[in-house]
PDB file of C-alpha atoms in Angstrom:
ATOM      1  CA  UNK Q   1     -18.264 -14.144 -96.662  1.00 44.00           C
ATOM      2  CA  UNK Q   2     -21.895 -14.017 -97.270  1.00 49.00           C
ATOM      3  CA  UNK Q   3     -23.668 -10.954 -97.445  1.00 48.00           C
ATOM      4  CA  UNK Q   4     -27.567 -10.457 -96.333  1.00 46.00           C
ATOM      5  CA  UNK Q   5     -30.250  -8.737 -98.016  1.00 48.00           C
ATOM      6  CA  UNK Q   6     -33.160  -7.327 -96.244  1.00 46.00           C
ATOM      7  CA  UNK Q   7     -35.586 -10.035 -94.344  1.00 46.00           C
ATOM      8  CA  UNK Q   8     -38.317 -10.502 -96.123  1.00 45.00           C
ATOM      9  CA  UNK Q   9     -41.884  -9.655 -94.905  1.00 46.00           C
ATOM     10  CA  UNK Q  10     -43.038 -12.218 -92.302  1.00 45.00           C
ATOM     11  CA  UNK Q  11     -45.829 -13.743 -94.154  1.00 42.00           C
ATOM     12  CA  UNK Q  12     -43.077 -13.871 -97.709  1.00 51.00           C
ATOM     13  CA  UNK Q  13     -42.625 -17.659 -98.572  1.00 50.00           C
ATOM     14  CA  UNK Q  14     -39.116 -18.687 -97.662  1.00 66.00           C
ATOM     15  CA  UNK Q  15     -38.423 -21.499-100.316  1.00 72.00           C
ATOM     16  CA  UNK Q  16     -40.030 -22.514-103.552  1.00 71.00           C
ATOM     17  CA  UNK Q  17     -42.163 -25.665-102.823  1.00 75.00           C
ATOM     18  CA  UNK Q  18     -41.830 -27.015-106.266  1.00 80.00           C
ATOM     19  CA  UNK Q  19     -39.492 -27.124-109.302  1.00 88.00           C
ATOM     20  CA  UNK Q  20     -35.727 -27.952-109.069  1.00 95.00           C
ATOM     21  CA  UNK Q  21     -33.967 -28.902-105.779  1.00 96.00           C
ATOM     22  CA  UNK Q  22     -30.689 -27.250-106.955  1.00 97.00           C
ATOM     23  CA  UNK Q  23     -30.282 -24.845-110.339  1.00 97.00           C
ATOM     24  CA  UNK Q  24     -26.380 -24.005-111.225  1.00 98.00           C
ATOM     25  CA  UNK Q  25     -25.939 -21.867-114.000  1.00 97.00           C
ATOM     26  CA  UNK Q  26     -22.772 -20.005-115.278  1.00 97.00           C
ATOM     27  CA  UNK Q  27     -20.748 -20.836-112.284  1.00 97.00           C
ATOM     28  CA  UNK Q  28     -17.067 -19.703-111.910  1.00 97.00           C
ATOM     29  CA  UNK Q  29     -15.000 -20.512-108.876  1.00 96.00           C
ATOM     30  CA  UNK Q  30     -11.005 -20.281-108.513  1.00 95.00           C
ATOM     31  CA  UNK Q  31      -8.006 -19.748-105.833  1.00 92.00           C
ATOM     32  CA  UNK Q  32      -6.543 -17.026-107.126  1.00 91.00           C
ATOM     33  CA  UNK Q  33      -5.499 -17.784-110.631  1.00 91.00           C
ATOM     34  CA  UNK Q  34      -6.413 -21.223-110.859  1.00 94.00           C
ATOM     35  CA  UNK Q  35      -9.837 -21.527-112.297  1.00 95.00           C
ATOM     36  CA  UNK Q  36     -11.552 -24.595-110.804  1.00 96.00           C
ATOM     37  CA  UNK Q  37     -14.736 -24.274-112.467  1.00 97.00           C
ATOM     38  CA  UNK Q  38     -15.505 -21.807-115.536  1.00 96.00           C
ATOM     39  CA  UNK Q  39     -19.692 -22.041-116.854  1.00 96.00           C
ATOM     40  CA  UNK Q  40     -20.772 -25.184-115.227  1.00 97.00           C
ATOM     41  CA  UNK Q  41     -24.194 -25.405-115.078  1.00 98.00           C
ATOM     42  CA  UNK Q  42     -26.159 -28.289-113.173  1.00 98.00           C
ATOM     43  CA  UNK Q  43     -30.145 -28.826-112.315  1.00 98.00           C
ATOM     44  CA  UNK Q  44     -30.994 -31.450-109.212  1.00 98.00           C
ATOM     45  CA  UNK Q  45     -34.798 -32.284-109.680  1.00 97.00           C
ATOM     46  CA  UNK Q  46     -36.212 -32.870-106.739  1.00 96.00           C
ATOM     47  CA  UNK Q  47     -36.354 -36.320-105.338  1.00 95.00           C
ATOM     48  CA  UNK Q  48     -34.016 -37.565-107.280  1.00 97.00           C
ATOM     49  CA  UNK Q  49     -30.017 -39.132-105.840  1.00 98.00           C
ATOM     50  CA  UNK Q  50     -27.088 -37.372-108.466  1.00 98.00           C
ATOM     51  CA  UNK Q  51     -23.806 -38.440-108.176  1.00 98.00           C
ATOM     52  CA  UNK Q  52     -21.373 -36.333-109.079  1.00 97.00           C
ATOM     53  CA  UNK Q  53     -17.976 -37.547-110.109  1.00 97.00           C
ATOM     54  CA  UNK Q  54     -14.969 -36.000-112.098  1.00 95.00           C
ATOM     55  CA  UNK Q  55     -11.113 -36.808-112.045  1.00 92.00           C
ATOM     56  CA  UNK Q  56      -8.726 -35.209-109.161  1.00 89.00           C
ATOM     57  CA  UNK Q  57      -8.691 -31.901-109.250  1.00 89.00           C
ATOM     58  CA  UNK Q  58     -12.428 -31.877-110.520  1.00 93.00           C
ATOM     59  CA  UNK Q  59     -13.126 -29.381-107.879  1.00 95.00           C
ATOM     60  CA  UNK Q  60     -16.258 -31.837-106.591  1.00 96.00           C
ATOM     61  CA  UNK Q  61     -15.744 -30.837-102.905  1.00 94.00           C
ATOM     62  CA  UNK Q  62     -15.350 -27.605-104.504  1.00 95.00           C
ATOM     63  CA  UNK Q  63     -19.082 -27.594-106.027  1.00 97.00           C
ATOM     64  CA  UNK Q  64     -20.349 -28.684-102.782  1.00 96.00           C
ATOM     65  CA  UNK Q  65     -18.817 -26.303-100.451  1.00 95.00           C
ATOM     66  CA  UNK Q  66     -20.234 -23.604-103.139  1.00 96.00           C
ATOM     67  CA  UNK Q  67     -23.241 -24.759-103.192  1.00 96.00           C
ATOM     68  CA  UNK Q  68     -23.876 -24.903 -99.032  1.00 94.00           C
ATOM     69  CA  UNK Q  69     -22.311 -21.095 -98.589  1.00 91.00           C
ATOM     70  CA  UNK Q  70     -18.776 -21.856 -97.977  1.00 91.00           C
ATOM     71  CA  UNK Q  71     -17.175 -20.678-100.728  1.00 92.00           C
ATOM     72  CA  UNK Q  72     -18.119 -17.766-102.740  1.00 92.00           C
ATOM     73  CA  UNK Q  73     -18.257 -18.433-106.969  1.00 94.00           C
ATOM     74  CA  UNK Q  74     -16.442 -15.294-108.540  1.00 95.00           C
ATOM     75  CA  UNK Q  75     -19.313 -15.626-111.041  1.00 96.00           C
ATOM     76  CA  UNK Q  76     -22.640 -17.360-111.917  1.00 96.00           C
ATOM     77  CA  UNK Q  77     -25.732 -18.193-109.760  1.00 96.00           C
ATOM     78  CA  UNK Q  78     -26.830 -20.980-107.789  1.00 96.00           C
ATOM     79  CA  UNK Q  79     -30.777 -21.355-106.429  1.00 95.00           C
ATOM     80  CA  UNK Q  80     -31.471 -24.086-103.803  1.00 95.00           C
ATOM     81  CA  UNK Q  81     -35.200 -24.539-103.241  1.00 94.00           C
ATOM     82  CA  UNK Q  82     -36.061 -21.599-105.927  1.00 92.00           C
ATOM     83  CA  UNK Q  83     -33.906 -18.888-103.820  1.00 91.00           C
ATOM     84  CA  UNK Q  84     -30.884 -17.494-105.367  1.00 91.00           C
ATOM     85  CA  UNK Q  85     -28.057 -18.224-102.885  1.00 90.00           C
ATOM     86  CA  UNK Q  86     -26.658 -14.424-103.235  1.00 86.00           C
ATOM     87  CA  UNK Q  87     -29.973 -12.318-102.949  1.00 85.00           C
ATOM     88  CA  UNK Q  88     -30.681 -14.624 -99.843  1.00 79.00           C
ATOM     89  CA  UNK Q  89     -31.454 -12.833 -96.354  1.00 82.00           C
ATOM     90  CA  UNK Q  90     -30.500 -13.950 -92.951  1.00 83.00           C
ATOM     91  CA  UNK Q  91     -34.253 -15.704 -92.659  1.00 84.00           C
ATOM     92  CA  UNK Q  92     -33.816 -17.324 -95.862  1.00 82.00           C
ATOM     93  CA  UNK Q  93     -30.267 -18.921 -95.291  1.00 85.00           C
ATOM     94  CA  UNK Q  94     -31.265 -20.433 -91.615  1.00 85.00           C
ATOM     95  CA  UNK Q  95     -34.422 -22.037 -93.717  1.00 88.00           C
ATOM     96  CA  UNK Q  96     -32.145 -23.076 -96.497  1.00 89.00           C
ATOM     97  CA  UNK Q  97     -29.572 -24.582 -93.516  1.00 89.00           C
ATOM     98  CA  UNK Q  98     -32.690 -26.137 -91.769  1.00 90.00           C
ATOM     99  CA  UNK Q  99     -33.452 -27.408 -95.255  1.00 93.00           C
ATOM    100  CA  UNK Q 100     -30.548 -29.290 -96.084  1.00 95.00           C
ATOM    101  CA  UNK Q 101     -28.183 -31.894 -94.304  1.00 96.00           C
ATOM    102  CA  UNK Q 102     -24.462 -32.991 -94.678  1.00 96.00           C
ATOM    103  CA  UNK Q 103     -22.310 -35.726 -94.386  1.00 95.00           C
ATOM    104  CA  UNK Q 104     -18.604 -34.130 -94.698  1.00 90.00           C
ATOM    105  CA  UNK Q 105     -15.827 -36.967 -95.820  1.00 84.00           C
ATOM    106  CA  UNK Q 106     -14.783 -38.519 -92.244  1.00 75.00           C
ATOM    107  CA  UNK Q 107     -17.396 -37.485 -90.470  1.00 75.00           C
ATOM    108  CA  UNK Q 108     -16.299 -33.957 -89.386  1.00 85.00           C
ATOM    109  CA  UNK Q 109     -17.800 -34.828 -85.646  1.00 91.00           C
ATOM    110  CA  UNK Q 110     -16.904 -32.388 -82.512  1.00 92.00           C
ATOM    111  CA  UNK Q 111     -14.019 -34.873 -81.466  1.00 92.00           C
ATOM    112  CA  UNK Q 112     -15.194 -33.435 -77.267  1.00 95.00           C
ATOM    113  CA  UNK Q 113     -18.765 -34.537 -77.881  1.00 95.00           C
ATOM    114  CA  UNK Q 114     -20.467 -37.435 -77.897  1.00 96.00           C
ATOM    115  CA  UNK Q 115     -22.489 -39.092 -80.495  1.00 97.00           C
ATOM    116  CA  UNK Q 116     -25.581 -38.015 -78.686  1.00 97.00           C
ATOM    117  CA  UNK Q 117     -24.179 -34.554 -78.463  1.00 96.00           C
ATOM    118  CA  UNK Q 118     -23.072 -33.922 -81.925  1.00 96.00           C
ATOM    119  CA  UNK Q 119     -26.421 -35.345 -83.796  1.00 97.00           C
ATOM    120  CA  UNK Q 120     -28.623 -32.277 -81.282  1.00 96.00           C
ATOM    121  CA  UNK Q 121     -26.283 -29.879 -81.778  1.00 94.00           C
ATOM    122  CA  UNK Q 122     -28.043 -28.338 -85.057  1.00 93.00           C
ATOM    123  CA  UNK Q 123     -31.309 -28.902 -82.941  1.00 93.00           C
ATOM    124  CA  UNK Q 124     -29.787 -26.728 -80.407  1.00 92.00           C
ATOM    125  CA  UNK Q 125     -28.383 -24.062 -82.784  1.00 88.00           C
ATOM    126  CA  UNK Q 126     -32.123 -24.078 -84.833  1.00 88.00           C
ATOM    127  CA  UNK Q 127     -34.606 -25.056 -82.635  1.00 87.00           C
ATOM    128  CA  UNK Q 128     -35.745 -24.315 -79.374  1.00 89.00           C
ATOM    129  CA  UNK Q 129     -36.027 -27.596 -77.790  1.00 89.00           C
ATOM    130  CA  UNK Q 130     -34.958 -28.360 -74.326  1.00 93.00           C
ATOM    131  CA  UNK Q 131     -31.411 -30.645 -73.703  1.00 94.00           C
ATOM    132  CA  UNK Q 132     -34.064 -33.640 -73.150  1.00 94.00           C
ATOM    133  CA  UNK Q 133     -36.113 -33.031 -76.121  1.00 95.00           C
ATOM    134  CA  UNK Q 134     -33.240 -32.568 -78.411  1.00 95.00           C
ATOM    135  CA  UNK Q 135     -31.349 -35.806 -77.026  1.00 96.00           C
ATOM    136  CA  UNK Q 136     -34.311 -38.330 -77.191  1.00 95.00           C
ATOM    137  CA  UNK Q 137     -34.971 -37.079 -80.312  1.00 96.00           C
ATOM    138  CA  UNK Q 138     -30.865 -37.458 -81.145  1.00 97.00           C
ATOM    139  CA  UNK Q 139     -31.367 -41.236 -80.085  1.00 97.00           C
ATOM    140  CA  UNK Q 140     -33.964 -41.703 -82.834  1.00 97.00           C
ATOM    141  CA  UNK Q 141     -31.984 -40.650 -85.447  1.00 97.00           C
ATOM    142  CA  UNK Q 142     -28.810 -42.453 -84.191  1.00 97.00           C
ATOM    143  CA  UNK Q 143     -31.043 -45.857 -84.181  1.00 97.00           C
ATOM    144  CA  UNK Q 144     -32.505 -44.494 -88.037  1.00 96.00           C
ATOM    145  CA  UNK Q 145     -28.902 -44.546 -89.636  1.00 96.00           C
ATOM    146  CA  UNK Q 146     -28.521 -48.209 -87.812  1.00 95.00           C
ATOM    147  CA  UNK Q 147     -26.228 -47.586 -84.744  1.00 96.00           C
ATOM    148  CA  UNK Q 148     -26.316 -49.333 -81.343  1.00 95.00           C
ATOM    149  CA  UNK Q 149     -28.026 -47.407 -79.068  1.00 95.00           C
ATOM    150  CA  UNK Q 150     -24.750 -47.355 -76.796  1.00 96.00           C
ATOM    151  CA  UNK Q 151     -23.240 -45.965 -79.539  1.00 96.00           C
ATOM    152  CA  UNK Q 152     -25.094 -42.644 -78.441  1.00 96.00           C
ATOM    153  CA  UNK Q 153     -22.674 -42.127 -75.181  1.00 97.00           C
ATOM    154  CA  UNK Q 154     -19.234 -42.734 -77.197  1.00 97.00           C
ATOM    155  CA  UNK Q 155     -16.935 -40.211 -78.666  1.00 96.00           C
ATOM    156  CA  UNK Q 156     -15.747 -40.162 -82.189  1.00 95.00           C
ATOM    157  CA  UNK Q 157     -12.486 -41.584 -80.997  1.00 94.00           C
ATOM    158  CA  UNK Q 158     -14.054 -44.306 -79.750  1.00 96.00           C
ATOM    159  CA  UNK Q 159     -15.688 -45.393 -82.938  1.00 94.00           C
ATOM    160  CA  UNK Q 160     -15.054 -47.015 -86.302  1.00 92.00           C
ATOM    161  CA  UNK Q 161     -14.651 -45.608 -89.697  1.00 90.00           C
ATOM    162  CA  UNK Q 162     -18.346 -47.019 -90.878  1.00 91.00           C
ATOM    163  CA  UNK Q 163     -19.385 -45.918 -87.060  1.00 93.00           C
ATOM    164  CA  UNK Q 164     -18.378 -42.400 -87.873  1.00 94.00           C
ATOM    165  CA  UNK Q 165     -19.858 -41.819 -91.046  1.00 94.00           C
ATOM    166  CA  UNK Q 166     -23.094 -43.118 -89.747  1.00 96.00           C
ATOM    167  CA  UNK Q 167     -23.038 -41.158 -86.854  1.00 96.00           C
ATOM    168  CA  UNK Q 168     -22.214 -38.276 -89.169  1.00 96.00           C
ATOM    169  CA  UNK Q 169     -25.051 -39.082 -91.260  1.00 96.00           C
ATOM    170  CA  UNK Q 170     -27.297 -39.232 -88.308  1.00 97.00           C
ATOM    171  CA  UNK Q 171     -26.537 -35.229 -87.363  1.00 96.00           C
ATOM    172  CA  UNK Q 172     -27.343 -34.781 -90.980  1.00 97.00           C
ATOM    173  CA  UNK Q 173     -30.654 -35.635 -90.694  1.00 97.00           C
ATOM    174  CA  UNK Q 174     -31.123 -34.010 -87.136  1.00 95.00           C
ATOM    175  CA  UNK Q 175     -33.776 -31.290 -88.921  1.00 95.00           C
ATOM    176  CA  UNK Q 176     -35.436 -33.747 -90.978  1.00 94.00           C
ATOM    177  CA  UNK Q 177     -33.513 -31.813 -94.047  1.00 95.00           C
ATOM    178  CA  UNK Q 178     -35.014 -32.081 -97.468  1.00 96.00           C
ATOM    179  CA  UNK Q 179     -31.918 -32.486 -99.196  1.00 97.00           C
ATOM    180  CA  UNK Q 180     -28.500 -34.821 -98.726  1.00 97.00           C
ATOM    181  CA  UNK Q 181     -25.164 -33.601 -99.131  1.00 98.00           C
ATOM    182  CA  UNK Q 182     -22.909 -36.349 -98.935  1.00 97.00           C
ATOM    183  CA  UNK Q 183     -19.074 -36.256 -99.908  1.00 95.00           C
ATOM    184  CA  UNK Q 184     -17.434 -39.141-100.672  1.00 94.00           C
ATOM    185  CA  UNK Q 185     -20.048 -41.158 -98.112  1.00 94.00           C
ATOM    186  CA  UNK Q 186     -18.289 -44.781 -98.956  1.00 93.00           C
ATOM    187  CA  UNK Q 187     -14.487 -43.357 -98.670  1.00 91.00           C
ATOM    188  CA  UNK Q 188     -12.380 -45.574 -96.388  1.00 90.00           C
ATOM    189  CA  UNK Q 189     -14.575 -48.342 -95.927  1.00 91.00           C
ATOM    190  CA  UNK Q 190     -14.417 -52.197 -96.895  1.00 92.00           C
ATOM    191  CA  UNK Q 191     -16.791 -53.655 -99.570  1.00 91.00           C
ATOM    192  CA  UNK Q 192     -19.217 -54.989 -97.349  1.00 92.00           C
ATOM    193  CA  UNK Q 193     -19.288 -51.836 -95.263  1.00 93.00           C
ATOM    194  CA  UNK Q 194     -19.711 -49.389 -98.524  1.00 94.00           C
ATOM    195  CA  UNK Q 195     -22.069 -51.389 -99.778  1.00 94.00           C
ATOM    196  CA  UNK Q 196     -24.866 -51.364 -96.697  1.00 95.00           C
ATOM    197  CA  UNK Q 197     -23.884 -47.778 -96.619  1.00 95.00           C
ATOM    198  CA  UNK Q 198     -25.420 -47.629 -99.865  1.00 96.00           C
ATOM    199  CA  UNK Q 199     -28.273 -49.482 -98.995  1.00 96.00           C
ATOM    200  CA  UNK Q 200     -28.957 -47.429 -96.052  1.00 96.00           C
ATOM    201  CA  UNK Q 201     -28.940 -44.112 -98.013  1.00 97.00           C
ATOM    202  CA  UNK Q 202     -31.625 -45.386-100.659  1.00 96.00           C
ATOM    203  CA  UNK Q 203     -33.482 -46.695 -98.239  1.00 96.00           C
ATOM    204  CA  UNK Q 204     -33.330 -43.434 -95.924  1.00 96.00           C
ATOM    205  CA  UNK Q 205     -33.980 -41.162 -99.758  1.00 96.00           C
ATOM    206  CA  UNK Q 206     -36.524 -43.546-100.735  1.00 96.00           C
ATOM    207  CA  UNK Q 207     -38.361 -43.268 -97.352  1.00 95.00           C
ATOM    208  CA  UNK Q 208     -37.860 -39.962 -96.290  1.00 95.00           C
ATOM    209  CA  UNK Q 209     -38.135 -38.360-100.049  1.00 95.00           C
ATOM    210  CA  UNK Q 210     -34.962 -36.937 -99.958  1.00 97.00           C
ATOM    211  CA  UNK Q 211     -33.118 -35.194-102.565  1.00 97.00           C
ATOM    212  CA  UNK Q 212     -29.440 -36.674-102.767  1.00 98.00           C
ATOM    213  CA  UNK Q 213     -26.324 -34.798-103.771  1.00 98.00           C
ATOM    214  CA  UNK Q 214     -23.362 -37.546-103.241  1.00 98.00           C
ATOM    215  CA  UNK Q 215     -20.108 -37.071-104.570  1.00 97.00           C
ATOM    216  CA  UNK Q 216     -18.170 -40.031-104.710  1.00 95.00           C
ATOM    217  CA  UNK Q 217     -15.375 -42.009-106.578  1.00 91.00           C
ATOM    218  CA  UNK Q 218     -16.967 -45.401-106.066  1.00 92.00           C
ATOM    219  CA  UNK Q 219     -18.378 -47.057-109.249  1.00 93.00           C
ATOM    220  CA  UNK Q 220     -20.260 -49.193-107.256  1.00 93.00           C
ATOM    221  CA  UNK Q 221     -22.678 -46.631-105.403  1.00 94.00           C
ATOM    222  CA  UNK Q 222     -22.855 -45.226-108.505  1.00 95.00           C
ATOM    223  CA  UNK Q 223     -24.773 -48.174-110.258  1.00 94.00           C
ATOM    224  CA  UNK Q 224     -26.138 -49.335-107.215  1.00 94.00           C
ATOM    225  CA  UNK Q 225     -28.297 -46.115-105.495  1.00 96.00           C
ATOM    226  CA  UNK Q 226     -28.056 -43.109-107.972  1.00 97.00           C
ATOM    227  CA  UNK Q 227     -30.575 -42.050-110.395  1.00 97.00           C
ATOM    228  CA  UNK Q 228     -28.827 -40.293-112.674  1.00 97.00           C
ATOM    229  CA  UNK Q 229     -24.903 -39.140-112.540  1.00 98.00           C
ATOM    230  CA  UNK Q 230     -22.744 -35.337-113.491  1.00 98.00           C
ATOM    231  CA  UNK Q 231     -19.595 -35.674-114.513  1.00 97.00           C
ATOM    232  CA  UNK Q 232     -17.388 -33.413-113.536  1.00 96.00           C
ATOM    233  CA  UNK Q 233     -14.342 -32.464-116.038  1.00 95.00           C
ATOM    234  CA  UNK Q 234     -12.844 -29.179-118.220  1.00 93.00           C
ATOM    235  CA  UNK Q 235     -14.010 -27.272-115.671  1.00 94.00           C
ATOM    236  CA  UNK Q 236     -17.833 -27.710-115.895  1.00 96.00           C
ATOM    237  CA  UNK Q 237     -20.250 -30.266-116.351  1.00 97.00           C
ATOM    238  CA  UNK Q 238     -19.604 -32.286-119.678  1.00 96.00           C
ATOM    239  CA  UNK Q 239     -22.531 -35.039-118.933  1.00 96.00           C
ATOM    240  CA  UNK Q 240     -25.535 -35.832-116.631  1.00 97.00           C
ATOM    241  CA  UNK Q 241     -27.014 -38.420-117.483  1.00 97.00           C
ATOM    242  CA  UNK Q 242     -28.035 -42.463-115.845  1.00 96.00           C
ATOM    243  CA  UNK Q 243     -25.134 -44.968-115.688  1.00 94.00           C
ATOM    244  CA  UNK Q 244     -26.105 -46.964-118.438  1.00 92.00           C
ATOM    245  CA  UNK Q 245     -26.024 -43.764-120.644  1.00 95.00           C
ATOM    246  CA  UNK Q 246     -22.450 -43.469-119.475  1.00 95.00           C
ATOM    247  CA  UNK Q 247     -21.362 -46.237-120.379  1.00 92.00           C
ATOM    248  CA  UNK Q 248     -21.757 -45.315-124.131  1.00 91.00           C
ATOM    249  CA  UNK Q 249     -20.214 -42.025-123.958  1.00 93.00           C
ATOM    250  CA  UNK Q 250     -17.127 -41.129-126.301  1.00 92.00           C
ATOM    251  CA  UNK Q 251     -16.045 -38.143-123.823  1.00 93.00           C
ATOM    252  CA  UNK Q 252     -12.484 -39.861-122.775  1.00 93.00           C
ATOM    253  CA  UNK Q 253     -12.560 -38.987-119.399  1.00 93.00           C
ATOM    254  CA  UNK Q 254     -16.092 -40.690-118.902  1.00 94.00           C
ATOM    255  CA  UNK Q 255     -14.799 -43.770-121.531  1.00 91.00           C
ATOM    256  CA  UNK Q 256     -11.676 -44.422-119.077  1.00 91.00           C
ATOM    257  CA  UNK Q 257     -13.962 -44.530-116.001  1.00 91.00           C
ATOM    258  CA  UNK Q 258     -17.008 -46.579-116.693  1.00 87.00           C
ATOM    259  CA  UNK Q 259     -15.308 -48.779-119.384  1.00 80.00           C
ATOM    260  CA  UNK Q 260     -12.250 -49.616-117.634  1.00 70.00           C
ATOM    261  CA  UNK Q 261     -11.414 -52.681-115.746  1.00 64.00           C
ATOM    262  CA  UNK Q 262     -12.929 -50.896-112.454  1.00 64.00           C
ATOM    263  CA  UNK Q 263     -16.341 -49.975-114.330  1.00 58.00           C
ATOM    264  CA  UNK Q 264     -16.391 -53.457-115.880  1.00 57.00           C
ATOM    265  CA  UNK Q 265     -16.055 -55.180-112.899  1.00 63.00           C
ATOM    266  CA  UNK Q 266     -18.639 -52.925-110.893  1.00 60.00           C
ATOM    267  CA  UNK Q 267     -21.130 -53.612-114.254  1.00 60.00           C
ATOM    268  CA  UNK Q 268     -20.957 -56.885-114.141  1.00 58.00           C
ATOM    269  CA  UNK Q 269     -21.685 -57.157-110.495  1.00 59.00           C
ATOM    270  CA  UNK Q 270     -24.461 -55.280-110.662  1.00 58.00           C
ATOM    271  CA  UNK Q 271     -25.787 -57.047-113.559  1.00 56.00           C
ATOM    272  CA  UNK Q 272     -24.904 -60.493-111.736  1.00 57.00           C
ATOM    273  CA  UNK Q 273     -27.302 -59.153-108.823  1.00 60.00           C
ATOM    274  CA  UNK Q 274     -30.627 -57.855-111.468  1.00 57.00           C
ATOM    275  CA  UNK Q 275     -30.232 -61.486-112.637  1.00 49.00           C
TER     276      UNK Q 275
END
């Protein structure tokens, strides 16, 4: 459980306006005895889309859950925006929330709301907008991420798998965050749907100037929208680097993944569409 310092003084700057989106260094997390991540350290600049992949058991979800408040590291310090997640106060972590979106794997929608309802309900818990102001503005967002307007009145049951995540991406951007958690964004979907989910985010980071954090297992986003790539494995970061660094990495973890059949094939279709 998180624990508040002191607010600062009203006219204190809540969040760093420059330098690194995310700075990770020395982190430890486990359950119990089982050490998922011993001295990983990890730097997000700003503006820029990471992926972050790593084997099963990686602890990726891990990382991100750490990262947002929902797990506590047992040691090690993570900033977001310049403010050290553990000296934060109660005014600093609702402008770090306000500051940040995410898209949980599946979705994670209120399963008794609607669309509508689910993409204002940070508005309502942050903002003091009226039910009208919060909904219209609800429907923009649900048309930015490319859903129907009707879609706005349905309930998650009542939607796809590429349906949900887009409506779940849409209630990530309800506050206009600076930064994108996504986790495992393309999971579950066909090739045609992952794919314009991919163009959709770099075209929503490129225009908005969002910082990306995606996690994801799919080679394909990872050529396609990310600028540069951690690789989770040994219990800390082992590379960051762009794809086509990878890709000439003896690390065996990172030689099995981007040089195997599945990192061939996603290569070669990438290189098929540059041509």
């Amino acid at each position: 459980m998180t624990e508040f310092r002191p607010d600062p003084a009203p006219d204190e700057s809540l969040l760093d306006e420059e330098g690194p989106a995310i700075e990770i260094h020395g982190l430890r997390t486990a359950f119990g005895d089982h050490v998922i991540h011993d001295g990983l350290d990890l730097v997000v600049e700003r503006g820029e889309v990471m992926g972050v992949v790593g084997g099963s058991g990686a602890g990726k979800s891990v990382l991100l859950n750490t990262i947002i408040g929902l797990r506590r590291p047992q040691a090690g310090t993570i900033k977001v925006f310049g403010q050290e997640l553990d000296r934060a106060s109660r005014r600093h972590w609702s402008q770090l929330e306000q500051s940040w979106g995410v898209l949980f794997q599946g979705g994670a929608l209120f399963s008794n709301l609607t669309v509508r309802e689910n993409v204002a309900a940070p508005m309502f818990e942050h903002t003091r907008m009226s039910r009208r102001e919060a909904h219209e503005l609800a429907e923009l967002k649900i048309a930015m991420v490319g859903l129907r307007p009707e879609a706005a009145a349905l309930k998650p049951a009542e939607l796809s798998g590429g349906m949900k995540k887009r409506a779940g991406l849409a209630r990530a951007l309800a506050l206009d965050p600076e930064l994108l958690f996504l986790d495992e964004p393309t999971s579950g979907l066909d090739p045609i749907g992952a794919a314009a989910f991919d163009e959709l985010i770099k075209d929503l980071a490129d225009s908005l100037d969002l910082t990306v954090f995606m996690i994801t297992h799919d080679l394909d986003s990872l050529y396609a929208i990310t600028d540069r790539v951690a690789v989770l494995a040994d219990k800390h970061v082992v590379a960051t680097a762009t794809v086509h660094e990878l890709e000439k990495s003896d690390h065996p973890w990172i030689r099995e993944y981007f040089q195997g059949p599945r990192g061939r094939t996603a290569r070669q279709a990438r290189m098929g569409e540059d041509a």
